[in-house]
Coordinates of C-alpha atoms (C1' of nucleotides) in Angstrom, one line a residue:
Chain A
M302 CA 78.5 80.1 278.5
K303 CA 81.4 78.5 276.4
T304 CA 83.8 81.2 275.3
H305 CA 84.7 81.0 271.6
R306 CA 88.2 82.3 271.0
K307 CA 89.4 82.5 267.4
K308 CA 92.6 83.9 266.4
I309 CA 93.0 86.8 268.8
P310 CA 96.6 86.5 269.8
L311 CA 97.4 85.0 273.2
G312 CA 97.8 87.3 276.2
T313 CA 98.6 86.8 279.9
D314 CA 95.0 87.8 280.9
M315 CA 93.5 85.4 278.4
I316 CA 95.6 82.5 279.8
V317 CA 94.8 83.3 283.4
E318 CA 91.1 83.5 282.7
A319 CA 91.2 80.2 280.8
A320 CA 93.0 78.6 283.7
L321 CA 90.5 79.9 286.2
E322 CA 87.6 78.7 284.1
L323 CA 89.2 75.4 283.9
I324 CA 89.7 75.2 287.7
D325 CA 86.1 76.3 288.3
K326 CA 84.8 73.6 286.1
S327 CA 87.0 70.6 286.9
G328 CA 88.9 71.4 290.0
L329 CA 92.6 71.6 290.8
E330 CA 93.3 67.9 290.5
K331 CA 92.5 68.0 286.8
F332 CA 94.3 71.3 286.2
S333 CA 97.4 71.2 284.0
V334 CA 99.3 73.7 281.9
R335 CA 98.8 71.4 279.0
E336 CA 95.0 71.4 279.4
V337 CA 95.0 75.1 279.5
A338 CA 97.0 75.1 276.3
R339 CA 94.5 72.7 274.7
T340 CA 91.5 74.9 275.5
L341 CA 93.3 77.8 273.9
K342 CA 94.3 75.7 270.9
V343 CA 97.9 76.4 271.4
F344 CA 101.1 74.4 272.1
P345 CA 101.8 74.0 275.8
T346 CA 105.1 75.9 275.4
A347 CA 103.3 79.0 274.2
I348 CA 102.0 79.4 277.8
Y349 CA 105.6 79.7 279.1
W350 CA 106.3 82.6 276.9
H351 CA 103.5 84.7 278.4
V352 CA 103.5 83.8 282.0
S353 CA 106.6 83.6 284.2
G354 CA 107.0 81.2 286.9
G355 CA 105.6 78.2 285.0
R356 CA 102.7 76.3 286.5
N357 CA 103.0 77.9 290.0
G358 CA 103.3 81.4 288.6
L359 CA 100.1 80.8 286.6
L360 CA 98.3 79.5 289.7
A361 CA 99.4 82.5 291.7
E362 CA 97.9 84.8 289.1
V363 CA 94.7 82.7 289.1
V364 CA 94.3 83.3 292.8
A365 CA 95.0 87.0 292.4
R366 CA 92.3 87.2 289.7
A367 CA 89.7 85.2 291.8
L368 CA 90.3 87.5 294.8
R369 CA 90.5 90.9 293.2
D370 CA 88.3 93.7 294.7
V371 CA 87.7 91.9 298.0
A372 CA 88.6 94.9 300.1
P373 CA 86.1 97.8 300.1
S374 CA 87.8 101.2 300.6
F375 CA 88.1 102.5 304.2
G376 CA 87.4 106.1 304.9
P377 CA 88.1 108.0 308.1
R378 CA 84.3 108.1 308.9
D379 CA 83.9 104.4 308.5
D380 CA 83.3 102.1 311.5
W381 CA 86.2 99.6 311.7
E382 CA 84.1 96.8 313.1
Q383 CA 81.6 97.1 310.4
W384 CA 84.4 97.3 307.8
I385 CA 86.1 94.1 309.1
R386 CA 82.8 92.3 308.9
S387 CA 82.3 93.3 305.3
V388 CA 85.7 92.2 304.2
F389 CA 85.2 88.8 305.8
E390 CA 81.9 88.5 304.0
R391 CA 83.2 89.6 300.6
Y392 CA 86.2 87.4 300.9
R393 CA 83.9 84.5 301.5
E394 CA 81.7 85.4 298.6
S395 CA 84.7 85.4 296.3
L396 CA 85.7 82.0 297.4
Q397 CA 82.1 80.8 297.0
R398 CA 82.3 81.8 293.4
H399 CA 85.6 80.0 293.0
P400 CA 85.7 77.3 295.6
N401 CA 88.2 75.2 293.8
V402 CA 91.0 77.8 294.2
A403 CA 90.7 77.5 298.0
P404 CA 93.5 75.0 298.4
L405 CA 95.9 77.3 296.6
I406 CA 95.6 80.1 299.2
G407 CA 97.4 78.5 302.0
A408 CA 99.5 76.4 299.6
Q409 CA 102.3 78.8 298.7
L410 CA 103.7 82.2 299.6
V411 CA 103.4 83.1 296.0
S412 CA 99.7 82.5 296.0
N413 CA 98.8 84.2 299.3
A414 CA 100.7 87.2 298.0
G415 CA 97.9 87.2 295.3
V416 CA 95.9 88.9 298.0
N417 CA 97.2 92.3 297.0
P418 CA 98.8 95.3 298.7
V419 CA 95.5 97.3 298.5
L420 CA 94.0 94.9 301.0
V421 CA 97.0 95.3 303.2
E422 CA 96.8 99.1 303.2
R423 CA 93.1 99.0 304.0
V424 CA 93.3 96.5 306.8
L425 CA 96.0 98.7 308.3
A426 CA 93.8 101.7 307.9
A427 CA 90.9 100.0 309.7
L428 CA 93.0 98.8 312.5
E429 CA 94.7 102.2 312.9
S430 CA 91.3 103.8 313.3
A431 CA 90.6 101.2 316.0
G432 CA 93.5 102.5 317.9
F433 CA 96.3 100.0 317.1
R434 CA 99.8 101.5 316.4
G435 CA 103.3 100.3 315.9
K436 CA 104.2 96.7 316.8
R437 CA 100.7 96.1 318.1
L438 CA 99.3 97.2 314.7
V439 CA 101.4 94.6 313.0
D440 CA 100.3 91.8 315.3
T441 CA 96.6 92.6 314.9
Y442 CA 97.1 92.8 311.2
N443 CA 98.5 89.3 311.2
T444 CA 95.6 88.2 313.3
V445 CA 93.1 89.7 310.9
I446 CA 94.6 88.3 307.8
A447 CA 95.0 84.8 309.2
A448 CA 91.4 84.9 310.4
L449 CA 90.3 86.2 307.1
L450 CA 91.7 83.3 305.1
G451 CA 91.3 80.7 307.8
Y452 CA 87.7 79.8 308.0
V453 CA 86.9 80.0 304.4
T454 CA 89.8 78.1 302.9
L455 CA 89.0 75.3 305.3
E456 CA 85.3 75.5 304.6
M457 CA 85.9 75.2 300.9
A458 CA 88.3 72.3 301.1
P459 CA 87.4 69.9 298.3
A460 CA 86.1 66.4 298.7
P461 CA 87.9 63.7 296.7
A462 CA 87.7 64.5 292.9
D463 CA 85.4 61.7 291.7
D464 CA 85.3 59.6 294.8
A465 CA 85.6 56.3 292.9
G466 CA 86.6 54.6 296.2
G467 CA 83.4 55.8 297.8
W468 CA 85.3 57.7 300.5
A469 CA 82.4 59.9 301.4
Q470 CA 80.1 57.0 302.2
S471 CA 82.5 55.0 304.2
F472 CA 83.6 58.0 306.1
E473 CA 79.9 58.8 307.0
E474 CA 79.5 55.3 308.2
K475 CA 82.6 55.6 310.3
I476 CA 81.4 58.8 311.9
R477 CA 77.9 57.4 312.6
S478 CA 79.2 54.3 314.3
L479 CA 81.6 56.0 316.7
P480 CA 81.3 54.5 320.2
A481 CA 79.4 56.7 322.7
A482 CA 81.6 55.5 325.5
E483 CA 84.7 57.0 324.0
Y484 CA 83.1 60.0 322.3
P485 CA 80.1 60.9 324.5
R486 CA 79.7 64.6 323.4
L487 CA 80.4 63.8 319.7
V488 CA 77.8 61.1 319.7
A489 CA 75.3 63.2 321.8
N490 CA 75.5 66.0 319.3
L491 CA 75.9 63.9 316.2
D492 CA 72.8 65.1 314.3
R493 CA 74.0 68.6 314.6
L494 CA 77.6 67.8 313.8
A495 CA 77.6 65.2 311.1
N496 CA 78.5 66.8 307.7
R497 CA 78.0 70.2 309.3
A498 CA 81.2 70.6 311.2
F499 CA 84.9 70.5 310.4
I500 CA 86.6 67.2 310.6
V501 CA 83.4 65.3 310.8
R502 CA 82.0 66.2 307.4
W503 CA 82.2 64.5 304.0
Q504 CA 81.0 67.3 301.7
S505 CA 82.7 70.6 300.9
G506 CA 81.4 74.0 302.0
N507 CA 80.4 74.9 298.5
Q508 CA 77.8 72.1 298.8
V509 CA 77.0 72.4 302.5
P510 CA 77.9 75.9 303.6
L511 CA 78.7 76.4 307.3
D512 CA 76.9 79.7 307.6
D513 CA 76.2 79.9 311.3
G514 CA 79.6 78.9 312.2
F515 CA 81.0 81.6 310.0
R516 CA 78.8 84.3 311.6
M517 CA 80.0 83.1 315.0
Y518 CA 83.5 83.1 313.9
V519 CA 83.3 86.7 312.6
D520 CA 81.6 87.7 315.9
T521 CA 84.4 86.0 317.8
V522 CA 87.2 87.8 315.9
V523 CA 85.6 91.2 316.1
A524 CA 84.7 90.8 319.8
G525 CA 88.2 89.7 320.5
L526 CA 89.7 92.6 318.7
R527 CA 87.4 95.0 320.5
S528 CA 88.5 93.6 323.8
L529 CA 92.1 94.1 322.9
V530 CA 91.4 97.7 322.0
A531 CA 90.4 98.2 325.6
T532 CA 93.7 96.7 326.8
R533 CA 95.8 99.8 326.1
S534 CA 98.9 98.3 327.8
G535 CA 101.2 96.8 325.2
R536 CA 102.0 93.7 327.1
R537 CA 99.8 90.8 328.3
R538 CA 100.4 87.8 330.4
T539 CA 101.2 84.6 328.5
Chain B
M269 CA 119.7 60.0 311.2
K270 CA 119.3 58.0 308.0
T271 CA 117.0 55.0 308.6
H272 CA 118.4 51.7 307.2
R273 CA 115.7 49.3 306.4
K274 CA 116.6 45.9 305.2
K275 CA 114.2 43.2 304.4
I276 CA 111.6 43.8 307.0
P277 CA 108.4 43.3 305.0
L278 CA 106.5 46.4 304.0
G279 CA 103.7 47.7 306.2
T280 CA 101.4 50.7 306.0
D281 CA 103.1 52.4 309.0
M282 CA 106.5 52.1 307.4
I283 CA 105.3 53.6 304.1
V284 CA 103.6 56.5 305.9
E285 CA 106.7 57.2 307.9
A286 CA 108.9 57.1 304.9
A287 CA 106.5 59.5 303.1
L288 CA 106.6 61.9 306.0
E289 CA 110.4 61.8 306.2
L290 CA 110.5 62.5 302.5
I291 CA 108.2 65.5 302.8
D292 CA 110.0 66.9 305.8
K293 CA 113.3 66.6 303.8
S294 CA 112.3 67.8 300.3
G295 CA 108.9 69.3 300.5
L296 CA 105.6 68.5 298.9
E297 CA 106.6 69.6 295.5
K298 CA 109.2 66.8 295.3
F299 CA 107.0 64.2 296.8
S300 CA 105.9 61.3 294.7
V301 CA 104.6 57.8 295.3
R302 CA 107.5 56.6 293.1
E303 CA 110.0 58.4 295.2
V304 CA 108.6 56.8 298.4
A305 CA 108.9 53.4 296.7
R306 CA 112.5 54.1 295.7
T307 CA 113.5 54.9 299.3
L308 CA 111.9 51.7 300.4
K309 CA 113.6 49.8 297.6
V310 CA 110.3 48.5 296.3
F311 CA 108.3 48.8 293.1
P312 CA 105.9 51.7 293.1
T313 CA 103.0 49.4 292.7
A314 CA 103.8 47.7 296.1
I315 CA 102.7 50.9 297.8
Y316 CA 99.2 50.5 296.3
W317 CA 98.7 47.2 297.9
H318 CA 99.3 48.6 301.4
V319 CA 97.7 52.0 301.3
S320 CA 94.2 52.6 299.9
G321 CA 93.3 55.8 298.2
G322 CA 96.5 56.0 296.2
R323 CA 98.5 59.2 296.5
N324 CA 95.8 61.2 298.2
G325 CA 95.1 58.5 300.7
L326 CA 98.8 58.3 301.6
L327 CA 99.0 62.0 302.0
A328 CA 96.0 61.9 304.3
E329 CA 97.7 59.4 306.5
V330 CA 100.8 61.5 306.5
V331 CA 98.8 64.4 307.9
A332 CA 97.2 62.2 310.5
R333 CA 100.6 61.0 311.6
A334 CA 102.1 64.5 311.8
L335 CA 99.3 65.7 313.9
R336 CA 98.6 62.9 316.3
D337 CA 98.5 63.7 320.0
V338 CA 97.8 67.4 319.5
A339 CA 94.9 67.5 321.9
P340 CA 95.7 67.2 325.6
S341 CA 92.9 65.5 327.6
F342 CA 90.3 67.8 329.2
G343 CA 89.1 67.0 332.7
P344 CA 86.1 68.6 334.5
R345 CA 88.5 70.6 336.7
D346 CA 90.4 72.1 333.8
D347 CA 90.1 75.7 332.8
W348 CA 88.7 75.9 329.3
E349 CA 90.5 79.1 328.3
Q350 CA 93.8 77.6 329.4
W351 CA 93.0 74.4 327.6
I352 CA 92.2 76.1 324.3
R353 CA 95.5 78.1 324.5
S354 CA 97.5 74.9 325.0
V355 CA 95.9 73.1 322.0
F356 CA 96.7 76.1 319.8
E357 CA 100.3 76.0 321.0
R358 CA 100.7 72.2 320.6
Y359 CA 99.1 72.3 317.2
R360 CA 101.6 75.0 316.1
E361 CA 104.5 73.0 317.5
S362 CA 103.5 70.0 315.6
L363 CA 103.4 71.9 312.3
Q364 CA 106.7 73.5 313.2
R365 CA 108.2 70.1 313.3
H366 CA 106.6 69.2 310.0
P367 CA 106.1 72.6 308.2
N368 CA 105.9 71.0 304.8
V369 CA 102.7 69.2 305.5
A370 CA 100.9 72.5 306.1
P371 CA 99.6 73.0 302.6
L372 CA 97.9 69.6 302.9
I373 CA 95.6 70.5 305.8
G374 CA 93.3 72.9 304.0
A375 CA 93.8 71.1 300.7
Q376 CA 91.3 68.3 301.0
L377 CA 88.5 67.0 303.2
V378 CA 90.3 63.7 303.5
S379 CA 93.3 65.4 304.9
N380 CA 91.6 67.7 307.4
A381 CA 89.8 64.6 308.6
G382 CA 93.3 63.5 309.6
V383 CA 92.8 65.6 312.7
N384 CA 91.0 62.9 314.5
P385 CA 87.8 62.4 316.5
V386 CA 89.7 62.6 319.8
L387 CA 90.3 66.2 319.1
V388 CA 86.7 66.8 318.2
E389 CA 85.5 65.2 321.5
R390 CA 87.9 67.3 323.6
V391 CA 87.2 70.6 322.0
L392 CA 83.5 69.9 322.6
A393 CA 84.2 69.1 326.2
A394 CA 86.1 72.3 326.7
L395 CA 83.4 74.4 325.0
E396 CA 80.7 72.7 327.0
S397 CA 82.4 73.5 330.2
A398 CA 82.5 77.1 329.0
G399 CA 78.8 77.0 328.8
F400 CA 78.0 76.4 325.2
R401 CA 75.2 73.9 324.3
G402 CA 73.3 72.7 321.4
K403 CA 73.4 74.7 318.2
R404 CA 75.7 77.2 319.7
L405 CA 78.1 74.5 320.7
V406 CA 78.4 73.5 317.1
D407 CA 79.0 77.0 315.9
T408 CA 81.7 77.7 318.5
Y409 CA 83.2 74.3 317.7
N410 CA 83.5 75.3 314.0
T411 CA 85.0 78.6 315.1
V412 CA 87.6 77.0 317.2
I413 CA 88.7 74.4 314.6
A414 CA 88.9 77.0 311.8
A415 CA 90.9 79.3 314.1
L416 CA 93.1 76.4 315.2
L417 CA 94.1 75.5 311.6
G418 CA 94.0 79.0 310.2
Y419 CA 97.0 80.9 311.5
V420 CA 99.5 78.1 311.4
T421 CA 98.8 76.7 308.0
L422 CA 99.1 80.2 306.6
E423 CA 102.2 80.9 308.6
M424 CA 103.9 77.7 307.3
A425 CA 103.0 78.2 303.7
P426 CA 106.1 77.3 301.7
A427 CA 108.2 79.6 299.6
P428 CA 109.0 78.4 296.0
A429 CA 110.9 75.1 296.1
D430 CA 114.3 76.1 294.8
D431 CA 113.5 79.6 293.7
A432 CA 115.5 79.4 290.5
G433 CA 113.5 82.4 289.2
G434 CA 114.7 84.5 292.2
W435 CA 111.1 85.2 293.2
A436 CA 111.9 86.1 296.8
Q437 CA 114.4 88.8 295.8
S438 CA 112.2 90.4 293.1
F439 CA 109.2 90.3 295.5
E440 CA 111.2 92.0 298.2
E441 CA 112.2 94.7 295.8
K442 CA 108.6 95.1 294.7
I443 CA 107.5 95.5 298.3
R444 CA 110.2 97.9 299.2
S445 CA 109.4 100.2 296.3
L446 CA 105.7 100.6 296.8
P447 CA 104.7 104.2 296.4
A448 CA 103.9 106.0 299.7
A449 CA 101.2 108.0 298.1
E450 CA 99.1 104.9 297.3
Y451 CA 100.1 102.9 300.4
P452 CA 100.8 105.4 303.2
R453 CA 100.4 103.1 306.1
L454 CA 102.1 100.1 304.5
V455 CA 105.1 102.3 303.7
A456 CA 105.1 104.0 307.1
N457 CA 105.2 100.6 308.9
L458 CA 107.4 98.9 306.3
D459 CA 110.3 98.0 308.6
R460 CA 107.9 96.2 310.9
L461 CA 105.9 94.6 308.1
A462 CA 108.4 93.5 305.5
N463 CA 108.9 89.7 305.7
R464 CA 107.2 89.7 309.1
A465 CA 103.6 89.9 308.0
F466 CA 101.3 87.9 305.8
I467 CA 101.0 88.8 302.2
V468 CA 104.1 91.1 302.4
R469 CA 106.7 88.4 303.2
W470 CA 109.0 86.2 301.1
Q471 CA 110.0 83.6 303.7
S472 CA 108.0 80.9 305.3
G473 CA 107.1 80.8 308.9
N474 CA 109.4 78.0 309.6
Q475 CA 112.3 80.3 308.8
V476 CA 110.8 83.5 310.1
P477 CA 108.2 82.6 312.8
L478 CA 105.4 85.1 313.4
D479 CA 105.3 84.6 317.1
D480 CA 103.8 87.8 318.4
G481 CA 101.1 87.7 315.8
F482 CA 100.3 84.2 317.0
R483 CA 100.0 85.2 320.6
M484 CA 97.8 88.1 319.7
Y485 CA 95.7 85.8 317.5
V486 CA 95.2 83.3 320.4
D487 CA 94.3 86.2 322.7
T488 CA 91.8 87.5 320.2
V489 CA 90.1 84.1 319.8
V490 CA 90.0 83.4 323.5
A491 CA 88.8 86.9 324.3
G492 CA 86.2 86.7 321.6
L493 CA 84.9 83.4 322.9
R494 CA 84.8 84.7 326.5
S495 CA 82.7 87.6 325.4
L496 CA 80.3 85.2 323.7
V497 CA 79.9 83.2 326.8
A498 CA 78.6 86.3 328.4
T499 CA 76.0 86.8 325.7
R500 CA 73.6 84.1 326.9
S501 CA 70.9 85.0 324.4
G502 CA 71.2 82.7 321.4
R503 CA 70.7 85.3 318.8
R504 CA 72.9 88.3 317.9
R505 CA 72.5 91.3 315.6
T506 CA 74.1 90.8 312.2
Chain C
dA598 C1' 108.0 89.2 269.4
dC599 C1' 105.4 85.2 269.4
dC600 C1' 104.7 80.6 268.6
dT601 C1' 105.6 75.6 266.8
dG602 C1' 107.8 71.1 267.3
dA603 C1' 110.4 67.7 269.3
dA604 C1' 112.5 65.9 273.1
dC605 C1' 113.6 64.8 278.3
dA606 C1' 112.8 63.1 282.5
dC607 C1' 109.5 62.3 285.0
dC608 C1' 104.5 61.2 287.0
dG609 C1' 100.0 58.1 289.1
dT610 C1' 97.6 54.1 288.3
dT611 C1' 95.9 49.5 286.3
dC612 C1' 96.4 44.9 285.4
dA613 C1' 98.6 40.5 284.8
dA614 C1' 101.9 37.6 286.5
dG615 C1' 104.9 35.6 289.7
dT616 C1' 106.0 33.4 294.5
Chain D
dA302 C1' 99.1 37.6 301.0
dC303 C1' 102.5 40.3 299.1
dC304 C1' 105.2 41.9 295.5
dT305 C1' 107.4 42.2 290.6
dG306 C1' 107.2 43.8 285.9
dA307 C1' 105.4 45.9 282.0
dA308 C1' 102.5 49.1 280.1
dC309 C1' 99.2 53.4 279.5
dA310 C1' 98.1 57.8 279.4
dC311 C1' 99.6 61.5 281.1
dC312 C1' 102.6 65.5 283.2
dG313 C1' 106.0 70.2 283.6
dT314 C1' 109.7 72.3 281.4
dT315 C1' 113.8 73.2 278.2
dC316 C1' 115.7 74.2 274.0
dA317 C1' 116.0 74.9 269.1
dA318 C1' 113.7 76.3 265.3
dG319 C1' 110.4 78.7 262.5
dT320 C1' 107.9 83.2 261.0

DNA sequence: ACCTGAACACCGTTCAAGT
DNA sequence: ACCTGAACACCGTTCAAGT
């Protein structure tokens, strides 16, 4: 699986791909421009000639590469609910292939711009077909994008790099010894929650996927949108 | 507003507070353990004696501090929908006070554990009162937490630190010159979308809040949950 | 145009030593 | 117990110089 590059002259794509491979293999914590340079057998400064924006610019391109082709095309005969569901699934699959880029997505505007205009256009198309227009279209658009990125970036949040301090173990102990008096419901449902629910887990979603929660989440968002379609009046009570 | 500390001996709280102040002022990019040490007029290594887990451990505590008291208590006579709405709002207000910590929340398990067990217990209480039990309770719990963190962390994603490269300006130009042929809906709604919608904005949510989108988002989640309450049968079509 | 090479101003973290 | 001090192995980025 190791890519052998010889003397083929450097190019932006080559650098971005090397960076992504490196992140996939060792995580963001280990990532550095210099390391990328080393794997390409090039001086660090050569990178700067090819990619603008330095380290952050490179990371933004990495995100864009990892997330390309997430949005299936939307035609006038497609069902918007079904389409939304499929984008959510494909987006999750992309991040499951590259879990270590997850922290980048919410990290910077530059990076979440990596999710490209094609996706924007198609989400708008789907929502328009659902009946949303004008200001309301924009609001539902923001809702969908936030929901799209939300679950998965959180699910894939990485555990400590090498965990020399044994964080995972001591955290598990802390969770398992919470007093039932203070946390009755947490303790009552502990078997179901421990390591399988946000905040009370010690492994990342690429190791312990939270599948059922994701399904419920998608159901919730879609059902919510559907109920808003019914509400034709622009304004709602706060 | 500048805090003058004299010779009061170092303590974990003091360090965490100094770190949070520093992040609030200059952002995560500028943050460093050494800088924290400098503001406390202490050698960098002194920090390590007080806070375990090094830099990441410190950042986790910063998140915990920034997000404490987000969850109002939930009593048996409270309305679960209203309660969910208020947590969402309070969580957003906390991050509006400390927008620069936003990237940390999805960044690591250690950090999103900073949202403490009290919140877990209360969310469970609210969802139980809505009628969710057992496996279904866990799934809706994951849904709510993901939704809770999702919108706001994305909204507060920081723009490039100093933007020496003029990223914002060139990105705006790129957006404004997208071809209407390829992106008909994006271009048609550009005035409403530009800088006011995810992916096609160049300023962070602490400068240009996406309020209406947030309201719609909360409506969507709550309406979705409500519709799932109705569906008493555990299973749903995929 | 594309890359080398050296240099600058930083990092996080460990480990020994002081008080 | 709490902190200093020195040292190690790194960083990202700039700038001049080579070809």
